Amino acid sequence: MPVRELLIVAFYEAGSAVRRWELWLPYVFSAMLGLFMVAYGFDAFGGAAAQRFFVLGWIPFSTVTAASLGTITVVLGLSHQSLHYWLSLPLSVRQVVAVKLVMGVTMGLLVAAATLVFAAVWILRSAALISLETALVLFLLTFATSGLLAALSIMVRDITKMSILTILISAILQYVSSVYVPLDSLAPWLRGLGWLTR
């Protein structure tokens, strides 16, 4: 299939992800509520510097979480497609999986954008975070998360086990990253793991 047609299908999948608000809106609500509640707690007990520290960790964490759940949704959808559906498409299996993963990436980016704007406007009251560099980092983070989980789903081949694995990965990313505590305050062996998941 020519690249032009492949891009058309990919943009269609991205548009489908935006229109399916019931999939990404709960993640946006959860990310923004968590950001609002905990950021003000950090501000009350640690001041503006502690609040900013939490916000800078929360935005990428919520992005990874949304990309993980978005990818799981896509993998689940693919596993329930009928053989007739697969044979009716003028695409190879790899191309179908690639364009379908655009939906998972788009869901992660929607949550990332909403959390970023909410943090900049409502929490920090500064537009300094909204930049091309930040957008590029969040895009790469979302793309890498979706790609990693898609690769793992090929090896695991069980949606229940894949869901458990996603929860475990999210938990590890949450508690050994710099979301809640500075990496310098962790034990040396945890600090090394934290730098890898930062």
GROMACS .gro file of C-alpha atoms in nm:
model
  198
    1MET     CA    1   0.000   0.000   0.000
    2PRO     CA    2   0.145   0.343  -0.089
    3VAL     CA    3   0.256   0.568   0.192
    4ARG     CA    4  -0.011   0.826   0.108
    5GLU     CA    5  -0.296   0.577   0.158
    6LEU     CA    6  -0.134   0.447   0.476
    7LEU     CA    7  -0.120   0.802   0.616
    8ILE     CA    8  -0.485   0.855   0.527
    9VAL     CA    9  -0.581   0.546   0.729
   10ALA     CA   10  -0.357   0.658   1.017
   11PHE     CA   11  -0.523   1.001   1.027
   12TYR     CA   12  -0.861   0.829   1.022
   13GLU     CA   13  -0.762   0.625   1.327
   14ALA     CA   14  -0.643   0.941   1.502
   15GLY     CA   15  -0.976   1.106   1.426
   16SER     CA   16  -1.158   0.799   1.558
   17ALA     CA   17  -0.968   0.826   1.885
   18VAL     CA   18  -1.069   1.192   1.924
   19ARG     CA   19  -1.434   1.115   1.850
   20ARG     CA   20  -1.444   0.826   2.097
   21TRP     CA   21  -1.451   1.055   2.399
   22GLU     CA   22  -1.579   0.776   2.625
   23LEU     CA   23  -1.234   0.615   2.603
   24TRP     CA   24  -1.006   0.910   2.681
   25LEU     CA   25  -1.227   1.149   2.879
   26PRO     CA   26  -1.219   0.939   3.200
   27TYR     CA   27  -0.837   0.942   3.184
   28VAL     CA   28  -0.836   1.320   3.136
   29PHE     CA   29  -1.070   1.364   3.432
   30SER     CA   30  -0.864   1.133   3.653
   31ALA     CA   31  -0.532   1.299   3.557
   32MET     CA   32  -0.663   1.651   3.613
   33LEU     CA   33  -0.836   1.564   3.942
   34GLY     CA   34  -0.520   1.398   4.074
   35LEU     CA   35  -0.313   1.694   3.962
   36PHE     CA   36  -0.549   1.942   4.126
   37MET     CA   37  -0.583   1.764   4.461
   38VAL     CA   38  -0.223   1.656   4.518
   39ALA     CA   39  -0.060   1.969   4.373
   40TYR     CA   40  -0.243   2.187   4.624
   41GLY     CA   41  -0.141   1.948   4.901
   42PHE     CA   42   0.222   1.985   4.795
   43ASP     CA   43   0.180   2.362   4.791
   44ALA     CA   44   0.029   2.364   5.141
   45PHE     CA   45   0.305   2.156   5.297
   46GLY     CA   46   0.609   2.232   5.082
   47GLY     CA   47   0.539   2.561   4.909
   48ALA     CA   48   0.541   2.657   4.542
   49ALA     CA   49   0.870   2.478   4.472
   50ALA     CA   50   0.732   2.145   4.595
   51GLN     CA   51   0.413   2.199   4.397
   52ARG     CA   52   0.607   2.265   4.077
   53PHE     CA   53   0.822   1.958   4.142
   54PHE     CA   54   0.510   1.741   4.165
   55VAL     CA   55   0.350   1.894   3.856
   56LEU     CA   56   0.662   1.832   3.646
   57GLY     CA   57   0.652   1.465   3.746
   58TRP     CA   58   0.276   1.421   3.718
   59ILE     CA   59   0.239   1.535   3.356
   60PRO     CA   60   0.467   1.264   3.207
   61PHE     CA   61   0.329   1.004   3.447
   62SER     CA   62  -0.031   1.073   3.340
   63THR     CA   63   0.087   1.063   2.978
   64VAL     CA   64   0.243   0.719   3.022
   65THR     CA   65  -0.066   0.591   3.205
   66ALA     CA   66  -0.302   0.712   2.933
   67ALA     CA   67  -0.080   0.574   2.655
   68SER     CA   68  -0.068   0.238   2.836
   69LEU     CA   69  -0.446   0.218   2.874
   70GLY     CA   70  -0.496   0.341   2.518
   71THR     CA   71  -0.266   0.072   2.382
   72ILE     CA   72  -0.440  -0.197   2.587
   73THR     CA   73  -0.774  -0.078   2.443
   74VAL     CA   74  -0.634  -0.109   2.091
   75VAL     CA   75  -0.483  -0.453   2.155
   76LEU     CA   76  -0.814  -0.572   2.301
   77GLY     CA   77  -0.999  -0.440   1.997
   78LEU     CA   78  -0.761  -0.612   1.758
   79SER     CA   79  -0.792  -0.944   1.939
   80HIS     CA   80  -1.170  -0.939   1.892
   81GLN     CA   81  -1.168  -0.862   1.518
   82SER     CA   82  -1.308  -1.141   1.304
   83LEU     CA   83  -1.107  -1.321   1.036
   84HIS     CA   84  -1.350  -1.186   0.774
   85TYR     CA   85  -1.259  -0.832   0.881
   86TRP     CA   86  -0.886  -0.896   0.848
   87LEU     CA   87  -0.924  -1.051   0.502
   88SER     CA   88  -1.139  -0.760   0.381
   89LEU     CA   89  -0.867  -0.501   0.443
   90PRO     CA   90  -0.620  -0.400   0.168
   91LEU     CA   91  -0.348  -0.388   0.432
   92SER     CA   92  -0.092  -0.625   0.570
   93VAL     CA   93  -0.121  -0.732   0.934
   94ARG     CA   94   0.173  -0.510   1.029
   95GLN     CA   95   0.015  -0.208   0.863
   96VAL     CA   96  -0.319  -0.267   1.036
   97VAL     CA   97  -0.150  -0.293   1.377
   98ALA     CA   98   0.060   0.018   1.305
   99VAL     CA   99  -0.233   0.238   1.209
  100LYS     CA  100  -0.447   0.101   1.493
  101LEU     CA  101  -0.175   0.196   1.742
  102VAL     CA  102  -0.216   0.555   1.623
  103MET     CA  103  -0.539   0.549   1.823
  104GLY     CA  104  -0.355   0.455   2.143
  105VAL     CA  105  -0.091   0.723   2.084
  106THR     CA  106  -0.362   0.982   2.016
  107MET     CA  107  -0.539   0.898   2.342
  108GLY     CA  108  -0.214   0.943   2.533
  109LEU     CA  109  -0.151   1.277   2.362
  110LEU     CA  110  -0.503   1.402   2.442
  111VAL     CA  111  -0.447   1.332   2.811
  112ALA     CA  112  -0.098   1.484   2.797
  113ALA     CA  113  -0.226   1.803   2.633
  114ALA     CA  114  -0.516   1.843   2.875
  115THR     CA  115  -0.295   1.785   3.179
  116LEU     CA  116  -0.026   2.019   3.049
  117VAL     CA  117  -0.268   2.305   2.977
  118PHE     CA  118  -0.448   2.255   3.309
  119ALA     CA  119  -0.117   2.259   3.498
  120ALA     CA  120   0.009   2.569   3.317
  121VAL     CA  121  -0.313   2.772   3.341
  122TRP     CA  122  -0.475   2.659   3.666
  123ILE     CA  123  -0.195   2.527   3.890
  124LEU     CA  124   0.129   2.705   3.801
  125ARG     CA  125  -0.038   3.005   3.630
  126SER     CA  126   0.248   3.025   3.382
  127ALA     CA  127   0.268   2.934   3.015
  128ALA     CA  128   0.639   2.848   3.043
  129LEU     CA  129   0.565   2.475   3.028
  130ILE     CA  130   0.378   2.503   2.699
  131SER     CA  131   0.656   2.485   2.443
  132LEU     CA  132   0.771   2.288   2.141
  133GLU     CA  133   1.029   2.104   2.354
  134THR     CA  134   0.764   1.990   2.604
  135ALA     CA  135   0.532   1.879   2.324
  136LEU     CA  136   0.815   1.678   2.163
  137VAL     CA  137   0.905   1.508   2.492
  138LEU     CA  138   0.543   1.410   2.560
  139PHE     CA  139   0.500   1.283   2.204
  140LEU     CA  140   0.812   1.066   2.225
  141LEU     CA  141   0.707   0.941   2.568
  142THR     CA  142   0.362   0.843   2.439
  143PHE     CA  143   0.503   0.684   2.124
  144ALA     CA  144   0.766   0.485   2.319
  145THR     CA  145   0.511   0.361   2.574
  146SER     CA  146   0.267   0.245   2.307
  147GLY     CA  147   0.545   0.076   2.110
  148LEU     CA  148   0.681  -0.105   2.417
  149LEU     CA  149   0.341  -0.238   2.522
  150ALA     CA  150   0.253  -0.336   2.166
  151ALA     CA  151   0.578  -0.535   2.147
  152LEU     CA  152   0.504  -0.701   2.482
  153SER     CA  153   0.150  -0.791   2.369
  154ILE     CA  154   0.297  -0.996   2.084
  155MET     CA  155   0.492  -1.206   2.335
  156VAL     CA  156   0.226  -1.229   2.608
  157ARG     CA  157  -0.073  -1.297   2.376
  158ASP     CA  158  -0.324  -1.286   2.662
  159ILE     CA  159  -0.526  -0.975   2.735
  160THR     CA  160  -0.570  -1.055   3.107
  161LYS     CA  161  -0.197  -1.109   3.159
  162MET     CA  162  -0.127  -0.801   2.948
  163SER     CA  163  -0.356  -0.590   3.165
  164ILE     CA  164  -0.182  -0.713   3.481
  165LEU     CA  165   0.157  -0.640   3.325
  166THR     CA  166   0.043  -0.287   3.235
  167ILE     CA  167  -0.073  -0.222   3.592
  168LEU     CA  168   0.261  -0.347   3.727
  169ILE     CA  169   0.459  -0.129   3.486
  170SER     CA  170   0.248   0.177   3.575
  171ALA     CA  171   0.295   0.112   3.947
  172ILE     CA  172   0.672   0.082   3.908
  173LEU     CA  173   0.686   0.399   3.698
  174GLN     CA  174   0.478   0.583   3.955
  175TYR     CA  175   0.664   0.497   4.272
  176VAL     CA  176   1.024   0.491   4.150
  177SER     CA  177   0.995   0.802   3.932
  178SER     CA  178   1.016   1.162   4.049
  179VAL     CA  179   0.639   1.206   4.080
  180TYR     CA  180   0.619   1.207   4.459
  181VAL     CA  181   0.972   1.230   4.593
  182PRO     CA  182   1.303   1.369   4.461
  183LEU     CA  183   1.530   1.103   4.318
  184ASP     CA  184   1.810   1.223   4.549
  185SER     CA  185   1.608   1.111   4.852
  186LEU     CA  186   1.589   0.748   4.735
  187ALA     CA  187   1.834   0.470   4.820
  188PRO     CA  188   2.119   0.440   4.565
  189TRP     CA  189   1.983   0.121   4.403
  190LEU     CA  190   1.637   0.276   4.372
  191ARG     CA  191   1.787   0.599   4.243
  192GLY     CA  192   1.937   0.415   3.946
  193LEU     CA  193   1.602   0.258   3.865
  194GLY     CA  194   1.440   0.597   3.906
  195TRP     CA  195   1.671   0.756   3.650
  196LEU     CA  196   1.574   0.488   3.399
  197THR     CA  197   1.201   0.554   3.448
  198ARG     CA  198   1.224   0.929   3.469
   0.00000   0.00000   0.00000
